[in-house]
Amino acid sequence: MLRRGLLTWVSRVGGLLVLLCCSLSLLYLMTCTGDAAQSRGPPAAHSYQMLLQEREEQHRLYISSLKKQIAQLKEDLQERSLQLKRVQESLKTAANGLPEGRDGGVELQGGGFGEVQGAKSQQSDLQEFLRAQLSKAEISSGTRLPNEYAVVPFESFTLQKMYQLEMGLTRHPEEKPVRKDKRDELGEVLEAALHSLNTASSRQDNRVAFISSPLGISRTERDKGTLYELTFRGEASHEFRRLVLFRPFGPLMKVKNERMDTTDVMINIIVPLSRRADKFKQFMHNFREVCVRQDGRVHLTVVYFGKEQMSEVRTKFSQNYTLLQLDEEFSRGRGLDVGARAWKGGNVLLFFCDVDIYFTADFLNTCRLNTQPGKKVFYPVLFSQYNPALIYGSPEHIPPVEQQLVIKKDTGFWRDFGFGMTCQYRSDFINIGGFDIDIKGWGGEDVHLYRKYLHSNLLVVRAPSRGLFHLWHEKHCADELPPDQYRMCMQSKAMNEASHGQLGMLFFRHEIEAHLRKQKLQNPMKT
């Protein structure tokens, strides 16, 4: 009995020992496996953690940018609200101050009454003027027009896009509102529309469901104001709500009346050149006639690259000139930069020009009037001439250059994508940092300088100039160009060759000639 109990106890103790050993072994294995996994895990976990941190940083920066934009919009809105509030408070103060003025002396009484009456009269006159502008605009009824050319067309817009008829070469039939004034204008209109739609009086039955962005049309009558019509879709598919807003133009305000004397304003025309002696001969003919005989306050600086045709170019000069010669590869930016810095006669007005440009004496005065040292630079939009052989039918019928300078749809176009011709004072050019002289050949340096001025505090005057012309010259597209660049070159060549209608006549010339032959056979007596 005792032996049986002892055996039972021993067997239990042995089982417990075996179970304990197994548990310890299992625990040891788990510990080793965990350590091994831990020794292999950190690189993968670390890279994943770095990726998460990078994404989090990107989102944080994006949110911070949005918060800054929202804060800026709020500041602008608060500033406009404060301005309006100050005007209202000043009018209220003037009105409330009337009795006090009566109790003060004669001088105070007269002054206070005059100020109040003047403020009230100005406010009343302004309101009456704005109401008159609203009544004259074509909003609820039309106006009799003489013909189809007198119509002022609307532009269409959504939250993201604008659709316009008047394009030019750098605008598109559909484009985003890139200019800040356009973005601010549409943003203000949309804000006013939403505020009107969600006022307390309209929340009950006029709630707007933003199923799609609002559609709008607008047009500007330059003597009256801008009309906006926004259409919102309601909760039902057939329900819409239209909101009409009008921004009236205020009365004219005299800002400045000053006398300008340009007698002593010298212009230094800088022309970079490499070969092209025949074109330079034509340029010098224009220079002698306009700058020497008519104006008399112009100096010419030519920066010549290389030595080829140098002697031929040198014979074309007359007077008031400087010739700088550089033995290096042609670079337009480098040539203009050298010419501008070479001048030692004070803060002269610079006109950056090319050899295929024709200008008048009126343009030189425009150059003087639209520039001011430390304040204004002038970027004229020149009129680019089409191929005269296509304009006038054949080379035999081409008139002299002076008679070709006609600004019409079929003779040329405003070169609003070009920024190479510019007037600025030498001090502004030096202070802005000049040209990027690392740019070789033609193109790029003018846009680079233009953007520098746009990023500065100087006023950039950009306007079409009726006295500045780009004379047509043949454009060559090199066979070595890649297919996409060659196609772009050919598109540019076609754009400078003739108008849309003239190119169409060239394309269909065989049909036109066949038609004329048929007409000749059918009506032999008329020929």
XYZ file of C-alpha atoms in Angstrom:
527
model
C 0.000 0.000 0.000
C 2.811 2.308 0.960
C 4.764 1.298 -2.130
C 1.763 2.001 -4.361
C 1.294 5.476 -2.899
C 4.988 6.186 -3.249
C 4.932 5.119 -6.904
C 1.911 7.310 -7.541
C 3.611 10.320 -5.946
C 6.821 9.714 -7.866
C 4.923 9.429 -11.162
C 3.091 12.702 -10.484
C 6.285 14.496 -9.584
C 7.949 13.120 -12.737
C 5.058 14.284 -14.895
C 5.247 17.708 -13.359
C 8.996 17.826 -13.984
C 8.497 16.763 -17.635
C 5.788 19.382 -18.087
C 8.027 22.020 -16.513
C 10.925 21.106 -18.795
C 8.686 21.285 -21.863
C 7.412 24.677 -20.794
C 10.921 25.972 -20.259
C 12.016 24.613 -23.641
C 9.055 26.192 -25.380
C 9.681 29.504 -23.630
C 13.341 29.353 -24.658
C 12.425 28.662 -28.281
C 9.965 31.558 -28.339
C 12.546 33.882 -26.866
C 15.157 32.870 -29.414
C 12.709 33.198 -32.285
C 11.638 36.626 -31.101
C 15.231 37.775 -30.835
C 15.988 36.479 -34.318
C 12.906 38.114 -35.748
C 13.807 41.298 -33.934
C 17.347 41.138 -35.332
C 15.944 40.812 -38.867
C 12.907 43.136 -38.518
C 14.182 46.682 -37.898
C 15.352 47.478 -41.446
C 11.970 46.712 -43.018
C 10.050 48.309 -40.173
C 12.362 51.318 -40.249
C 11.905 51.885 -43.987
C 8.142 51.593 -43.650
C 8.205 54.031 -40.770
C 10.314 56.468 -42.821
C 7.805 56.242 -45.684
C 4.953 56.985 -43.313
C 6.835 59.949 -41.884
C 7.533 61.277 -45.375
C 3.869 60.988 -46.373
C 2.846 62.606 -43.119
C 5.274 65.475 -43.733
C 3.884 66.000 -47.249
C 0.321 66.094 -45.957
C 1.367 68.432 -43.159
C 2.985 70.855 -45.605
C -0.051 70.697 -47.900
C -2.408 71.405 -45.008
C -0.142 74.238 -43.854
C -0.229 75.742 -47.348
C -4.022 75.545 -47.443
C -4.242 77.154 -44.010
C -2.023 80.026 -45.167
C -4.179 80.572 -48.248
C -7.350 80.513 -46.144
C -5.785 82.919 -43.650
C -4.794 85.278 -46.471
C -8.318 85.180 -47.898
C -9.743 85.894 -44.452
C -7.386 88.843 -44.004
C -8.399 90.284 -47.367
C -12.069 89.872 -46.524
C -11.608 91.445 -43.082
C -9.707 94.351 -44.609
C -12.501 95.039 -47.090
C -15.082 94.768 -44.302
C -13.114 97.206 -42.125
C -12.833 99.677 -44.975
C -16.580 99.591 -45.507
C -17.189 99.846 -41.778
C -14.933 102.907 -41.483
C -16.821 104.660 -44.268
C -20.152 103.896 -42.601
C -18.880 105.023 -39.193
C -17.472 108.250 -40.599
C -20.827 109.051 -42.194
C -22.659 108.187 -38.975
C -20.239 110.291 -36.916
C -20.685 113.206 -39.260
C -24.465 112.898 -39.004
C -24.405 112.583 -35.201
C -22.023 115.504 -34.879
C -24.461 117.947 -36.458
C -26.230 119.018 -33.211
C -22.886 119.502 -31.453
C -21.771 121.753 -34.254
C -24.883 123.874 -33.755
C -24.140 124.312 -30.044
C -20.488 125.334 -30.674
C -19.543 128.785 -32.061
C -20.297 130.193 -35.440
C -17.107 128.825 -36.979
C -17.694 125.287 -35.643
C -21.314 125.435 -36.607
C -20.574 126.409 -40.158
C -17.717 123.906 -40.504
C -19.601 120.951 -38.991
C -22.698 121.602 -41.021
C -20.655 121.927 -44.210
C -18.770 118.681 -43.588
C -21.967 116.741 -42.857
C -23.765 118.182 -45.819
C -20.750 117.462 -48.029
C -20.516 113.841 -46.837
C -24.232 113.282 -47.324
C -24.151 114.949 -50.721
C -21.207 112.824 -51.864
C -22.864 109.639 -50.678
C -26.135 110.565 -52.334
C -24.402 111.515 -55.582
C -22.457 108.259 -55.626
C -25.575 106.159 -55.023
C -27.440 108.036 -57.713
C -24.549 107.532 -60.141
C -24.387 103.783 -59.449
C -28.161 103.432 -59.901
C -27.849 105.278 -63.212
C -25.117 102.870 -64.307
C -27.366 99.934 -63.441
C -30.302 101.389 -65.369
C -28.177 102.062 -68.481
C -26.685 98.541 -68.624
C -28.313 95.803 -70.712
C -29.701 93.657 -67.895
C -33.476 93.320 -68.035
C -33.939 94.675 -71.546
C -31.854 95.072 -74.665
C -30.617 98.122 -76.519
C -31.062 98.778 -80.224
C -27.771 98.176 -82.001
C -26.812 99.243 -85.535
C -25.340 95.883 -86.619
C -23.776 92.608 -85.471
C -20.400 94.256 -84.844
C -21.816 96.385 -82.026
C -22.722 93.366 -79.867
C -20.766 92.945 -76.630
C -20.432 89.151 -76.261
C -20.594 87.241 -72.986
C -17.840 85.018 -71.620
C -18.755 81.708 -70.001
C -17.106 80.400 -66.851
C -17.219 77.684 -64.215
C -15.270 77.335 -60.997
C -12.242 76.009 -62.894
C -12.410 77.274 -66.496
C -13.154 80.327 -68.603
C -14.445 80.245 -72.188
C -13.767 83.377 -74.222
C -14.038 84.702 -77.763
C -11.293 87.328 -77.767
C -8.153 85.236 -77.553
C -5.032 86.655 -79.154
C -2.008 84.419 -79.608
C -1.235 83.650 -75.957
C -4.837 83.060 -74.851
C -6.925 79.999 -75.521
C -10.652 79.391 -76.142
C -10.658 77.465 -72.841
C -8.268 78.327 -70.044
C -7.906 78.536 -66.291
C -8.128 82.001 -64.697
C -4.362 82.397 -64.341
C -4.244 86.138 -63.704
C -4.707 87.082 -60.059
C -7.231 89.822 -60.811
C -9.414 87.326 -62.702
C -9.202 84.763 -59.889
C -10.042 87.391 -57.277
C -12.889 88.722 -59.395
C -14.553 85.325 -59.859
C -13.910 84.402 -56.224
C -15.616 87.575 -55.020
C -18.585 87.003 -57.334
C -19.021 83.415 -56.160
C -18.728 84.464 -52.511
C -21.388 87.131 -52.955
C -23.640 84.652 -54.761
C -23.372 82.015 -52.031
C -23.973 84.625 -49.337
C -27.106 85.776 -51.116
C -28.391 82.245 -51.616
C -27.860 81.231 -48.002
C -29.297 84.230 -46.184
C -31.843 83.623 -43.491
C -34.737 84.670 -45.688
C -34.014 81.998 -48.277
C -32.992 79.011 -46.159
C -36.459 77.609 -45.866
C -37.373 76.873 -49.447
C -34.403 77.899 -51.568
C -31.678 75.602 -50.363
C -29.060 74.960 -53.067
C -27.841 71.441 -53.758
C -24.311 71.501 -55.123
C -24.812 68.711 -57.628
C -22.391 70.441 -59.998
C -20.369 73.640 -59.969
C -22.313 76.791 -60.879
C -22.398 77.862 -64.500
C -21.993 81.520 -65.255
C -21.751 84.104 -68.004
C -20.348 87.612 -67.774
C -19.661 90.583 -69.973
C -18.187 94.037 -69.475
C -19.551 97.244 -70.952
C -16.582 99.524 -70.486
C -18.612 102.646 -69.770
C -21.100 100.988 -67.393
C -19.813 97.898 -65.573
C -19.659 94.104 -65.529
C -22.735 91.866 -65.487
C -22.627 88.363 -63.967
C -25.311 85.686 -64.259
C -24.772 82.532 -62.166
C -27.017 79.494 -62.425
C -27.187 76.909 -59.627
C -28.936 73.557 -59.854
C -31.536 72.853 -57.214
C -32.403 69.622 -55.425
C -34.558 68.427 -58.318
C -33.044 67.934 -61.750
C -35.437 70.414 -63.367
C -35.036 73.144 -60.756
C -32.480 75.920 -61.098
C -31.797 79.203 -59.399
C -30.313 82.165 -61.254
C -28.513 84.983 -59.518
C -27.727 88.225 -61.376
C -24.986 90.495 -60.043
C -23.716 93.783 -61.415
C -20.464 95.568 -60.631
C -20.991 99.197 -61.711
C -18.045 101.299 -62.715
C -17.626 104.362 -60.570
C -17.118 107.926 -61.765
C -13.764 109.020 -63.121
C -11.209 110.254 -60.576
C -8.300 112.537 -61.384
C -5.152 110.863 -60.106
C -2.356 112.971 -61.549
C -1.787 116.012 -63.739
C 1.890 116.489 -64.452
C 4.133 118.092 -67.049
C 6.766 115.853 -68.659
C 9.830 117.197 -70.441
C 11.791 114.675 -72.528
C 14.202 117.183 -74.054
C 17.281 115.775 -72.319
C 16.286 112.075 -72.339
C 18.907 110.262 -74.415
C 18.140 106.748 -75.712
C 20.901 104.206 -76.214
C 19.733 101.597 -78.747
C 21.625 98.319 -78.283
C 21.675 95.785 -81.125
C 23.467 92.395 -80.929
C 24.643 91.271 -84.374
C 26.385 88.414 -86.143
C 26.802 88.665 -89.938
C 23.432 89.662 -91.580
C 25.049 92.674 -93.279
C 22.116 93.073 -95.691
C 19.606 93.367 -92.843
C 21.907 95.781 -91.011
C 21.968 98.026 -94.089
C 18.166 98.265 -93.958
C 18.276 98.899 -90.193
C 20.771 101.741 -90.599
C 18.576 103.370 -93.239
C 15.769 103.464 -90.676
C 18.180 104.674 -87.954
C 19.508 107.608 -90.011
C 16.037 108.745 -91.048
C 14.352 108.473 -87.626
C 17.112 108.839 -85.031
C 19.534 111.224 -86.717
C 17.318 113.454 -88.877
C 14.066 113.473 -86.891
C 14.840 112.809 -83.209
C 18.510 113.691 -82.668
C 18.726 112.270 -79.104
C 19.716 108.674 -79.857
C 22.972 106.738 -79.586
C 23.525 103.345 -81.238
C 25.576 100.548 -79.663
C 26.244 97.484 -81.835
C 27.757 94.390 -80.214
C 29.216 92.305 -83.048
C 30.083 88.619 -82.651
C 32.926 87.207 -84.757
C 34.837 88.779 -87.625
C 32.929 87.564 -90.682
C 31.348 90.493 -92.635
C 32.799 92.850 -89.999
C 34.324 95.242 -92.524
C 31.063 95.400 -94.488
C 29.077 96.214 -91.353
C 31.565 98.883 -90.309
C 30.962 100.859 -93.523
C 27.237 101.258 -92.731
C 27.703 103.477 -89.656
C 27.122 107.215 -89.842
C 27.354 109.004 -86.454
C 26.438 108.625 -82.759
C 27.464 104.996 -82.557
C 29.670 102.572 -80.596
C 30.901 99.289 -82.089
C 31.930 96.512 -79.687
C 33.449 93.334 -81.116
C 33.412 89.949 -79.314
C 35.327 86.899 -80.555
C 32.889 84.325 -79.207
C 29.752 82.379 -80.041
C 26.673 84.522 -80.642
C 24.466 85.072 -77.604
C 21.763 87.725 -77.706
C 21.635 88.076 -73.921
C 25.403 88.365 -73.696
C 25.496 91.033 -76.409
C 22.777 93.174 -74.810
C 24.371 92.811 -71.380
C 27.804 93.898 -72.667
C 26.292 96.830 -74.551
C 24.318 98.050 -71.523
C 27.294 97.872 -69.154
C 29.681 99.520 -71.641
C 27.853 102.860 -71.443
C 29.720 105.379 -69.242
C 27.601 108.497 -69.738
C 25.287 108.270 -66.715
C 21.880 106.696 -66.245
C 20.798 106.434 -69.872
C 17.513 105.033 -71.196
C 18.187 101.686 -72.931
C 16.210 100.277 -75.861
C 17.046 96.621 -76.559
C 16.483 96.063 -80.260
C 17.091 93.557 -83.088
C 18.354 94.143 -86.612
C 15.025 93.189 -88.226
C 13.025 95.818 -86.280
C 11.585 99.007 -87.780
C 10.522 101.869 -85.477
C 9.194 105.405 -85.849
C 9.950 108.692 -84.072
C 6.629 108.380 -82.231
C 7.801 105.092 -80.743
C 10.944 106.742 -79.350
C 8.752 109.257 -77.513
C 6.529 106.419 -76.287
C 9.658 104.723 -74.975
C 10.591 107.884 -73.048
C 7.092 108.502 -71.660
C 6.495 104.951 -70.385
C 9.748 104.547 -68.441
C 10.919 106.058 -65.183
C 14.079 105.123 -63.272
C 13.294 103.058 -60.196
C 9.572 102.976 -61.013
C 8.601 101.859 -64.554
C 9.892 99.737 -67.429
C 8.255 99.487 -70.854
C 7.592 96.223 -72.709
C 5.898 97.159 -75.997
C 3.978 94.594 -78.058
C 5.213 95.006 -81.615
C 3.301 94.350 -84.834
C 4.797 91.396 -86.707
C 4.618 91.559 -90.491
C 3.437 88.651 -92.667
C 5.285 87.577 -95.811
C 4.932 90.556 -98.202
C 5.031 88.244 -101.243
C 1.802 86.623 -100.000
C 0.185 89.869 -98.889
C 0.733 91.645 -102.207
C 0.435 88.629 -104.501
C 3.973 88.462 -105.900
C 7.452 89.907 -105.224
C 7.017 92.319 -108.157
C 4.120 94.114 -106.446
C 5.778 94.618 -103.031
C 5.901 98.360 -102.181
C 8.748 100.052 -100.216
C 9.092 99.137 -96.539
C 7.588 102.414 -95.320
C 4.378 101.679 -97.262
C 4.137 98.136 -95.889
C 3.779 99.312 -92.276
C 0.003 98.976 -92.127
C -1.679 97.503 -89.050
C -4.446 95.286 -90.438
C -5.634 91.725 -89.980
C -4.187 90.546 -93.300
C -0.821 92.318 -92.991
C 0.393 90.991 -89.640
C -0.401 90.292 -85.981
C 0.438 91.610 -82.514
C 3.412 89.577 -81.336
C 2.190 89.251 -77.751
C 4.384 86.224 -77.039
C 7.611 88.203 -77.600
C 9.480 90.095 -74.867
C 12.760 90.940 -76.617
C 12.093 94.629 -77.387
C 12.101 96.608 -74.156
C 12.875 100.070 -72.765
C 14.362 100.523 -69.295
C 16.882 102.724 -67.577
C 20.398 101.389 -67.167
C 20.191 101.617 -63.357
C 17.116 99.364 -63.296
C 18.773 96.870 -65.631
C 21.917 96.722 -63.444
C 19.970 96.509 -60.176
C 17.724 93.704 -61.443
C 20.759 91.577 -62.299
C 20.828 91.881 -66.101
C 20.546 88.953 -68.501
C 21.320 85.304 -67.939
C 24.510 85.227 -70.033
C 24.682 81.423 -69.906
C 21.887 81.210 -72.501
C 23.371 80.711 -75.969
C 21.873 81.707 -79.325
C 18.379 83.182 -79.590
C 15.485 82.864 -77.150
C 14.984 82.437 -73.430
C 17.018 85.393 -72.190
C 14.191 87.896 -72.834
C 11.607 85.929 -70.821
C 14.118 85.490 -68.011
C 14.637 89.268 -67.740
C 10.899 89.947 -68.090
C 10.145 87.665 -65.138
C 12.783 89.422 -63.049
C 10.949 92.705 -63.525
C 7.604 91.051 -62.775
C 9.014 89.731 -59.477
C 10.271 93.208 -58.518
C 8.411 96.299 -57.286
C 8.777 98.055 -60.645
C 5.679 98.747 -62.719
C 5.800 96.829 -66.017
C 3.960 98.720 -68.776
C 2.835 96.191 -71.412
C 0.922 97.661 -74.352
C 0.690 97.416 -78.166
C 2.871 99.986 -79.911
C 1.719 101.309 -83.285
C 5.230 102.541 -84.133
C 7.193 99.297 -83.655
C 7.301 96.611 -86.366
C 8.979 93.260 -86.865
C 9.910 92.963 -90.542
C 9.271 89.569 -92.102
C 12.219 87.314 -92.860
C 12.319 83.695 -93.923
C 12.464 81.165 -91.123
C 14.501 77.962 -91.573
C 13.713 74.717 -89.734
C 16.846 72.561 -89.562
C 16.591 68.919 -90.640
C 18.601 67.932 -87.563
C 15.717 68.858 -85.256
C 13.759 66.030 -83.577
C 10.263 65.433 -85.034
C 8.396 67.262 -82.247
C 10.684 70.321 -82.389
C 10.579 70.347 -86.186
C 6.771 70.314 -86.081
C 6.752 73.216 -83.623
C 9.187 75.119 -85.839
C 6.951 74.596 -88.865
C 3.889 75.740 -86.897
C 5.746 78.913 -85.919
C 6.781 79.398 -89.537
C 3.172 79.074 -90.714
C 2.013 81.536 -88.032
C 4.516 84.151 -89.245
C 3.890 83.477 -92.949
C 0.316 84.628 -93.477
C -3.090 85.058 -91.877
C -5.535 82.194 -91.453
C -7.543 83.306 -94.470
C -4.480 83.719 -96.687
C -3.162 80.262 -95.781
C -6.606 78.864 -96.597
C -6.549 80.503 -100.018
C -3.136 78.945 -100.656
C -4.378 75.530 -99.579
C -7.425 75.696 -101.868
C -5.715 77.518 -104.750
C -6.183 74.545 -107.134
C -9.947 74.547 -106.546
C -10.038 78.310 -107.023
C -8.080 78.090 -110.283
C -10.361 75.288 -111.544
C -13.413 77.396 -110.708
C -11.994 80.366 -112.609
C -11.296 78.195 -115.647
C -14.887 76.884 -115.641
C -16.228 80.403 -115.356
C -14.053 81.451 -118.276
C -15.333 78.614 -120.461
C -18.979 79.203 -119.536
C -18.819 82.955 -120.071
C -16.283 83.580 -122.840
C -17.812 86.962 -123.712
C -17.050 88.413 -120.224
C -13.336 87.691 -120.427
